[in-house]
XYZ file of C-alpha atoms in Angstrom:
236
model
C 0.000 0.000 0.000
C 1.215 3.548 -0.594
C 2.726 5.425 2.304
C 0.678 8.009 4.111
C 1.744 11.598 3.480
C 3.570 12.905 6.516
C 4.773 16.455 7.113
C 8.189 16.946 8.593
C 8.058 15.978 12.254
C 10.556 17.433 14.726
C 12.529 14.652 16.365
C 14.609 14.496 19.494
C 17.337 12.517 21.153
C 16.076 10.435 24.065
C 18.436 10.079 27.024
C 17.840 7.938 30.093
C 20.258 9.243 32.683
C 20.911 7.259 35.848
C 17.371 5.887 35.663
C 16.056 3.627 38.433
C 12.618 2.452 39.510
C 11.667 1.057 42.914
C 8.686 -1.199 43.621
C 7.359 -3.177 46.580
C 6.900 -6.929 46.658
C 3.806 -8.802 47.875
C 4.991 -8.408 51.486
C 5.414 -4.654 51.096
C 9.216 -4.798 51.068
C 10.857 -2.301 48.696
C 13.112 -3.472 45.902
C 14.772 -1.838 42.934
C 13.180 -3.130 39.731
C 15.996 -1.962 37.463
C 18.793 0.538 37.037
C 20.011 2.021 33.754
C 23.169 4.107 34.269
C 23.007 5.791 30.847
C 21.193 5.090 27.595
C 21.114 7.468 24.638
C 18.696 6.789 21.768
C 19.257 8.774 18.599
C 16.316 10.151 16.565
C 14.807 7.595 14.199
C 16.198 4.591 16.070
C 14.218 1.346 16.381
C 14.911 -0.514 19.616
C 13.476 -3.738 20.979
C 13.291 -4.241 24.755
C 13.390 -7.830 25.998
C 13.490 -9.646 29.301
C 11.376 -11.989 31.430
C 7.972 -11.066 32.829
C 8.304 -8.724 35.784
C 11.683 -7.289 34.784
C 10.213 -3.842 34.088
C 9.699 -3.626 30.298
C 6.272 -1.993 30.538
C 7.404 0.167 33.446
C 10.314 1.473 31.392
C 7.944 2.533 28.602
C 5.725 4.255 31.173
C 8.760 6.080 32.593
C 9.765 7.277 29.131
C 6.207 8.472 28.469
C 6.048 10.364 31.760
C 3.238 8.151 33.058
C 5.538 7.160 35.932
C 8.203 9.177 37.708
C 11.613 7.536 38.208
C 12.808 6.783 41.717
C 16.044 8.388 40.662
C 17.581 9.751 37.467
C 16.039 11.644 34.575
C 14.339 11.138 31.220
C 15.457 13.765 28.710
C 13.977 14.553 25.292
C 16.672 16.587 23.531
C 17.691 18.934 26.352
C 14.321 18.897 28.116
C 14.086 16.926 31.351
C 10.638 15.417 30.883
C 10.731 13.589 34.229
C 11.094 16.951 36.027
C 8.017 18.525 34.421
C 4.745 19.087 36.226
C 1.940 16.619 35.574
C 0.125 19.011 33.230
C 3.322 19.778 31.292
C 4.093 16.056 30.990
C 0.562 15.499 29.660
C 1.072 18.230 27.065
C 4.491 16.891 26.049
C 3.069 13.386 25.726
C 0.226 14.577 23.467
C 2.668 16.498 21.275
C 5.406 13.877 21.089
C 4.315 10.295 21.795
C 2.173 7.630 20.196
C 1.607 4.800 22.680
C 0.452 1.318 21.629
C -0.885 -0.079 24.911
C -0.836 -3.822 25.517
C -4.548 -3.790 26.399
C -5.433 -1.439 23.498
C -7.692 0.917 25.565
C -10.207 1.324 22.744
C -13.684 2.716 23.430
C -16.074 -0.104 22.449
C -18.992 2.211 21.658
C -16.965 4.221 19.135
C -16.219 3.084 15.599
C -12.779 2.434 14.127
C -12.308 5.955 12.738
C -13.381 7.631 15.975
C -11.000 5.475 18.028
C -8.130 6.261 15.662
C -8.844 9.993 15.847
C -9.287 9.975 19.621
C -6.063 11.976 20.281
C -7.525 14.922 18.344
C -10.513 15.013 20.685
C -8.257 15.893 23.600
C -7.944 19.401 22.140
C -11.205 19.806 20.167
C -14.659 18.230 20.233
C -15.299 18.263 16.480
C -12.814 16.745 14.040
C -11.613 18.758 11.067
C -12.109 17.328 7.589
C -8.378 16.588 7.238
C -8.394 14.711 10.556
C -11.310 12.564 9.397
C -9.455 11.877 6.143
C -6.297 10.880 8.012
C -8.212 8.510 10.297
C -9.802 6.852 7.254
C -6.428 6.617 5.479
C -4.802 5.028 8.535
C -7.662 2.536 8.801
C -7.126 1.500 5.174
C -3.366 1.252 5.706
C -3.968 -1.075 8.635
C -6.205 -3.334 6.542
C -9.453 -2.051 8.081
C -11.628 -1.173 5.058
C -14.793 -0.296 7.028
C -13.934 2.574 9.425
C -17.570 2.743 10.627
C -17.479 -0.642 12.410
C -17.713 -0.357 16.186
C -14.675 -1.403 18.179
C -16.830 -3.827 20.190
C -17.311 -5.940 17.047
C -13.621 -6.245 16.165
C -11.387 -9.277 16.582
C -8.330 -8.990 18.816
C -6.081 -8.637 15.774
C -8.271 -5.843 14.368
C -8.245 -4.079 17.727
C -4.455 -4.244 17.697
C -4.401 -2.575 14.285
C -6.716 0.190 15.499
C -4.466 0.746 18.527
C -1.419 1.109 16.264
C -3.266 3.462 13.908
C -4.342 5.622 16.864
C -0.734 5.805 18.080
C 0.331 7.044 14.628
C -2.528 9.527 14.183
C -0.662 12.601 15.459
C 2.512 11.694 13.525
C 4.482 11.310 16.763
C 8.230 11.697 16.968
C 8.369 8.847 19.502
C 6.353 5.598 19.261
C 6.190 3.324 22.312
C 4.715 -0.145 21.782
C 3.996 -2.509 24.668
C 3.767 -6.161 23.532
C 2.134 -5.241 20.193
C 2.008 -8.867 18.986
C 0.864 -10.483 22.247
C -1.896 -13.094 21.818
C -1.730 -12.898 18.004
C -1.105 -15.828 15.704
C 2.165 -16.017 13.804
C 0.731 -14.601 10.565
C -1.079 -11.689 12.215
C 1.939 -10.965 14.432
C 4.200 -10.665 11.377
C 1.728 -8.310 9.690
C 1.499 -6.096 12.770
C 5.299 -6.016 13.039
C 5.561 -4.986 9.386
C 3.045 -2.172 9.819
C 4.682 -0.838 12.967
C 8.240 -0.839 11.605
C 7.295 0.440 8.157
C 5.239 3.364 9.408
C 7.912 4.346 11.945
C 10.554 4.293 9.213
C 8.402 6.290 6.798
C 7.817 9.072 9.325
C 11.332 9.038 10.786
C 9.957 8.384 14.268
C 11.888 6.717 17.055
C 10.323 3.347 17.873
C 10.785 1.565 21.208
C 9.030 -1.782 21.497
C 8.782 -4.040 24.565
C 8.168 -7.636 23.551
C 8.429 -11.303 24.494
C 8.130 -12.224 20.804
C 11.527 -13.498 19.542
C 10.476 -13.075 15.904
C 9.574 -9.424 16.493
C 12.687 -8.807 18.575
C 14.844 -10.155 15.741
C 13.512 -7.350 13.511
C 15.275 -4.712 15.617
C 18.898 -3.865 14.940
C 19.241 -2.412 18.438
C 18.086 -4.318 21.511
C 18.050 -3.741 25.260
C 17.794 -6.822 27.499
C 16.430 -5.796 30.893
C 17.267 -9.190 32.349
C 20.839 -7.832 32.459
C 19.837 -4.568 34.151
C 20.877 -4.494 37.821
C 18.112 -5.437 40.259
C 18.548 -5.244 44.010
C 16.814 -4.457 47.254
C 16.199 -0.748 47.623
C 17.994 1.040 50.412
């Protein structure tokens, strides 16, 4: 399928500086989930994050997105310390910069495909512009969803995954974060989703960071971060 037209999108270098996250176990005892002394991700990079369940893959994506605050260290986008921003400023930065493919999709069942894809635009305006409606329809077609008026409640899991990816791409983000985008999909559907995610990121020049257990998807990334090797210890 032809690529979607995409205006030039400002990009940034992502730096994780002395990043650490503390949690508590089932008994309430604190422990350090992971530590990353320094990681610099250049604009347009595609990185796969691996590691066993519970090692902090999803938490790392949430830290990068500003949905969590680090226990220590900073998340920087270019020279801006995102982790130091107020909650409202982090929300604004996230809307302007990030497309997030959540593991559980977070679609609104009552809305149709096009409305779910265009949901980010509704954070700033109630009515969609004509060009926003056109982009939602174009993304739906690109994702192999020919009927944008179907309600999300009627979609298969694979179709919901495609809608979630399209929604993440709607604002032409400079940074795409994908949490287990091929989880629970068959081999064929997983390969198609991987193709769509990597191709659209490459076409727009976005940085793509993907947390996955899927070895076939992980093999598609030239750069990989294995959190099973990140230091874990009891918090002080």
